[in-house]
């Protein structure tokens, strides 16, 4: 199984400041079809997960442009350009290149 | 608006069975694969199972549920199912269904809670 390692697991941030979360996979996420199925999801307290970013860097419908994704192969990053209060929650990376699909342990973003 | 509504959760004894349902609306259900993901209390997300678009299509399972859980769908009813057999305490979780578009879990339901306890 592909292991997804997220860092940090806890991220205190100041409102209006940038934030960055790293996700590393134990093997390349490049699929045989040429795509890299790395997604980022946000889970606000008491809510279901919500897709933010798919295939490394594509923002899903309705996601603010302060969220961006980057990376390639085994190393990926989610960035929030200016953190807002509504961004508090847990962020997960997920790979869908190979079965079983696997998630990172999650990064808890909180306001300082 | 795309909506997914899970149901069927509850309290079940170890070794028992439960069937979860996920009613879909707002999109052409038969055009999309579907997935189940669970979240144990206070824990992260764990992928459980997936099924391709057709009712007799390919199915996939996490090792932790293989041989005990069965995923299926009824495209005429726009409904996804998860049959859970021989449940264990470690199956206690909130179960989410997710619309799956080219391997991307793009829309998630609110979840249904399963508690396995005697």
PDB file of N, CA, C and O in Angstrom, chain B residues 62-92:
ATOM      1  N   UNK B  62     -10.730  -2.365   0.877  1.00  0.00           N
ATOM      2  CA  UNK B  62      -9.576  -2.325   1.774  1.00  0.00           C
ATOM      3  C   UNK B  62      -9.390  -3.710   2.370  1.00  0.00           C
ATOM      4  O   UNK B  62     -10.365  -4.449   2.571  1.00  0.00           O
ATOM      5  N   UNK B  63      -8.162  -4.058   2.659  1.00  0.00           N
ATOM      6  CA  UNK B  63      -7.892  -5.371   3.253  1.00  0.00           C
ATOM      7  C   UNK B  63      -8.653  -5.560   4.559  1.00  0.00           C
ATOM      8  O   UNK B  63      -9.062  -6.680   4.897  1.00  0.00           O
ATOM      9  N   UNK B  64      -8.857  -4.478   5.290  1.00  0.00           N
ATOM     10  CA  UNK B  64      -9.495  -4.566   6.611  1.00  0.00           C
ATOM     11  C   UNK B  64     -10.953  -5.001   6.538  1.00  0.00           C
ATOM     12  O   UNK B  64     -11.524  -5.436   7.553  1.00  0.00           O
ATOM     13  N   UNK B  65     -11.576  -4.892   5.349  1.00  0.00           N
ATOM     14  CA  UNK B  65     -12.995  -5.255   5.219  1.00  0.00           C
ATOM     15  C   UNK B  65     -13.239  -6.343   4.175  1.00  0.00           C
ATOM     16  O   UNK B  65     -14.363  -6.850   4.055  1.00  0.00           O
ATOM     17  N   UNK B  66     -12.198  -6.716   3.456  1.00  0.00           N
ATOM     18  CA  UNK B  66     -12.354  -7.700   2.377  1.00  0.00           C
ATOM     19  C   UNK B  66     -12.877  -9.017   2.940  1.00  0.00           C
ATOM     20  O   UNK B  66     -12.404  -9.506   3.961  1.00  0.00           O
ATOM     21  N   UNK B  67     -13.893  -9.554   2.278  1.00  0.00           N
ATOM     22  CA  UNK B  67     -14.497 -10.806   2.721  1.00  0.00           C
ATOM     23  C   UNK B  67     -15.614 -10.624   3.727  1.00  0.00           C
ATOM     24  O   UNK B  67     -16.362 -11.566   4.009  1.00  0.00           O
ATOM     25  N   UNK B  68     -15.749  -9.420   4.279  1.00  0.00           N
ATOM     26  CA  UNK B  68     -16.820  -9.145   5.246  1.00  0.00           C
ATOM     27  C   UNK B  68     -17.813  -8.116   4.715  1.00  0.00           C
ATOM     28  O   UNK B  68     -19.005  -8.185   5.001  1.00  0.00           O
ATOM     29  N   UNK B  69     -17.322  -7.128   3.981  1.00  0.00           N
ATOM     30  CA  UNK B  69     -18.180  -6.063   3.440  1.00  0.00           C
ATOM     31  C   UNK B  69     -18.390  -6.292   1.943  1.00  0.00           C
ATOM     32  O   UNK B  69     -17.517  -6.827   1.249  1.00  0.00           O
ATOM     33  N   UNK B  70     -19.533  -5.813   1.453  1.00  0.00           N
ATOM     34  CA  UNK B  70     -19.824  -5.926   0.032  1.00  0.00           C
ATOM     35  C   UNK B  70     -20.462  -4.628  -0.453  1.00  0.00           C
ATOM     36  O   UNK B  70     -21.475  -4.180   0.105  1.00  0.00           O
ATOM     37  N   UNK B  71     -19.887  -4.054  -1.491  1.00  0.00           N
ATOM     38  CA  UNK B  71     -20.424  -2.829  -2.068  1.00  0.00           C
ATOM     39  C   UNK B  71     -21.279  -3.187  -3.272  1.00  0.00           C
ATOM     40  O   UNK B  71     -20.961  -4.129  -4.021  1.00  0.00           O
ATOM     41  N   UNK B  72     -22.365  -2.466  -3.457  1.00  0.00           N
ATOM     42  CA  UNK B  72     -23.229  -2.691  -4.623  1.00  0.00           C
ATOM     43  C   UNK B  72     -23.968  -1.398  -4.928  1.00  0.00           C
ATOM     44  O   UNK B  72     -23.904  -0.434  -4.157  1.00  0.00           O
ATOM     45  N   UNK B  73     -24.646  -1.385  -6.047  1.00  0.00           N
ATOM     46  CA  UNK B  73     -25.411  -0.208  -6.431  1.00  0.00           C
ATOM     47  C   UNK B  73     -26.636  -0.620  -7.231  1.00  0.00           C
ATOM     48  O   UNK B  73     -26.637  -1.673  -7.882  1.00  0.00           O
ATOM     49  N   UNK B  74     -27.665   0.208  -7.155  1.00  0.00           N
ATOM     50  CA  UNK B  74     -28.871   0.019  -7.954  1.00  0.00           C
ATOM     51  C   UNK B  74     -29.059   1.313  -8.741  1.00  0.00           C
ATOM     52  O   UNK B  74     -29.538   2.314  -8.196  1.00  0.00           O
ATOM     53  N   UNK B  75     -28.644   1.290  -9.996  1.00  0.00           N
ATOM     54  CA  UNK B  75     -28.702   2.513 -10.793  1.00  0.00           C
ATOM     55  C   UNK B  75     -30.139   2.948 -11.082  1.00  0.00           C
ATOM     56  O   UNK B  75     -30.391   4.124 -11.341  1.00  0.00           O
ATOM     57  N   UNK B  76     -31.084   2.018 -11.013  1.00  0.00           N
ATOM     58  CA  UNK B  76     -32.487   2.395 -11.233  1.00  0.00           C
ATOM     59  C   UNK B  76     -33.042   3.167 -10.036  1.00  0.00           C
ATOM     60  O   UNK B  76     -34.019   3.909 -10.169  1.00  0.00           O
ATOM     61  N   UNK B  77     -32.407   2.984  -8.888  1.00  0.00           N
ATOM     62  CA  UNK B  77     -32.848   3.686  -7.674  1.00  0.00           C
ATOM     63  C   UNK B  77     -31.877   4.782  -7.247  1.00  0.00           C
ATOM     64  O   UNK B  77     -32.048   5.390  -6.189  1.00  0.00           O
ATOM     65  N   UNK B  78     -30.830   4.996  -8.023  1.00  0.00           N
ATOM     66  CA  UNK B  78     -29.815   6.008  -7.689  1.00  0.00           C
ATOM     67  C   UNK B  78     -29.270   5.810  -6.274  1.00  0.00           C
ATOM     68  O   UNK B  78     -29.099   6.774  -5.514  1.00  0.00           O
ATOM     69  N   UNK B  79     -28.996   4.572  -5.948  1.00  0.00           N
ATOM     70  CA  UNK B  79     -28.590   4.253  -4.587  1.00  0.00           C
ATOM     71  C   UNK B  79     -27.376   3.341  -4.557  1.00  0.00           C
ATOM     72  O   UNK B  79     -27.286   2.371  -5.320  1.00  0.00           O
ATOM     73  N   UNK B  80     -26.480   3.677  -3.653  1.00  0.00           N
ATOM     74  CA  UNK B  80     -25.272   2.892  -3.376  1.00  0.00           C
ATOM     75  C   UNK B  80     -25.477   2.183  -2.046  1.00  0.00           C
ATOM     76  O   UNK B  80     -26.121   2.725  -1.141  1.00  0.00           O
ATOM     77  N   UNK B  81     -24.915   0.973  -1.932  1.00  0.00           N
ATOM     78  CA  UNK B  81     -25.050   0.206  -0.703  1.00  0.00           C
ATOM     79  C   UNK B  81     -23.694  -0.259  -0.187  1.00  0.00           C
ATOM     80  O   UNK B  81     -22.737  -0.419  -0.950  1.00  0.00           O
ATOM     81  N   UNK B  82     -23.662  -0.515   1.123  1.00  0.00           N
ATOM     82  CA  UNK B  82     -22.528  -1.208   1.724  1.00  0.00           C
ATOM     83  C   UNK B  82     -23.093  -2.227   2.704  1.00  0.00           C
ATOM     84  O   UNK B  82     -23.654  -1.860   3.736  1.00  0.00           O
ATOM     85  N   UNK B  83     -22.989  -3.490   2.340  1.00  0.00           N
ATOM     86  CA  UNK B  83     -23.417  -4.568   3.221  1.00  0.00           C
ATOM     87  C   UNK B  83     -22.254  -4.909   4.133  1.00  0.00           C
ATOM     88  O   UNK B  83     -21.168  -5.279   3.652  1.00  0.00           O
ATOM     89  N   UNK B  84     -22.494  -4.781   5.426  1.00  0.00           N
ATOM     90  CA  UNK B  84     -21.444  -5.021   6.421  1.00  0.00           C
ATOM     91  C   UNK B  84     -21.793  -6.281   7.197  1.00  0.00           C
ATOM     92  O   UNK B  84     -22.821  -6.333   7.883  1.00  0.00           O
ATOM     93  N   UNK B  85     -20.975  -7.297   7.078  1.00  0.00           N
ATOM     94  CA  UNK B  85     -21.185  -8.560   7.785  1.00  0.00           C
ATOM     95  C   UNK B  85     -20.043  -8.824   8.754  1.00  0.00           C
ATOM     96  O   UNK B  85     -18.943  -8.279   8.588  1.00  0.00           O
ATOM     97  N   UNK B  86     -20.306  -9.665   9.727  1.00  0.00           N
ATOM     98  CA  UNK B  86     -19.293 -10.065  10.716  1.00  0.00           C
ATOM     99  C   UNK B  86     -18.561  -8.822  11.233  1.00  0.00           C
ATOM    100  O   UNK B  86     -17.329  -8.745  11.230  1.00  0.00           O
ATOM    101  N   UNK B  87     -19.338  -7.850  11.678  1.00  0.00           N
ATOM    102  CA  UNK B  87     -18.736  -6.582  12.090  1.00  0.00           C
ATOM    103  C   UNK B  87     -17.936  -6.746  13.379  1.00  0.00           C
ATOM    104  O   UNK B  87     -18.218  -7.621  14.211  1.00  0.00           O
ATOM    105  N   UNK B  88     -16.944  -5.864  13.510  1.00  0.00           N
ATOM    106  CA  UNK B  88     -16.051  -5.879  14.655  1.00  0.00           C
ATOM    107  C   UNK B  88     -16.075  -4.518  15.335  1.00  0.00           C
ATOM    108  O   UNK B  88     -16.504  -3.529  14.736  1.00  0.00           O
ATOM    109  N   UNK B  89     -15.566  -4.449  16.537  1.00  0.00           N
ATOM    110  CA  UNK B  89     -15.521  -3.176  17.260  1.00  0.00           C
ATOM    111  C   UNK B  89     -14.768  -2.121  16.452  1.00  0.00           C
ATOM    112  O   UNK B  89     -15.149  -0.943  16.436  1.00  0.00           O
ATOM    113  N   UNK B  90     -13.741  -2.535  15.746  1.00  0.00           N
ATOM    114  CA  UNK B  90     -12.932  -1.595  14.971  1.00  0.00           C
ATOM    115  C   UNK B  90     -13.630  -1.072  13.712  1.00  0.00           C
ATOM    116  O   UNK B  90     -13.094  -0.213  13.018  1.00  0.00           O
ATOM    117  N   UNK B  91     -14.825  -1.577  13.428  1.00  0.00           N
ATOM    118  CA  UNK B  91     -15.621  -1.034  12.323  1.00  0.00           C
ATOM    119  C   UNK B  91     -16.452   0.172  12.775  1.00  0.00           C
ATOM    120  O   UNK B  91     -17.117   0.801  11.946  1.00  0.00           O
ATOM    121  N   UNK B  92     -16.425   0.471  14.070  1.00  0.00           N
ATOM    122  CA  UNK B  92     -17.131   1.636  14.590  1.00  0.00           C
ATOM    123  C   UNK B  92     -16.578   2.902  13.948  1.00  0.00           C
ATOM    124  O   UNK B  92     -15.373   3.179  14.043  1.00  0.00           O
TER     125      UNK B  92
END
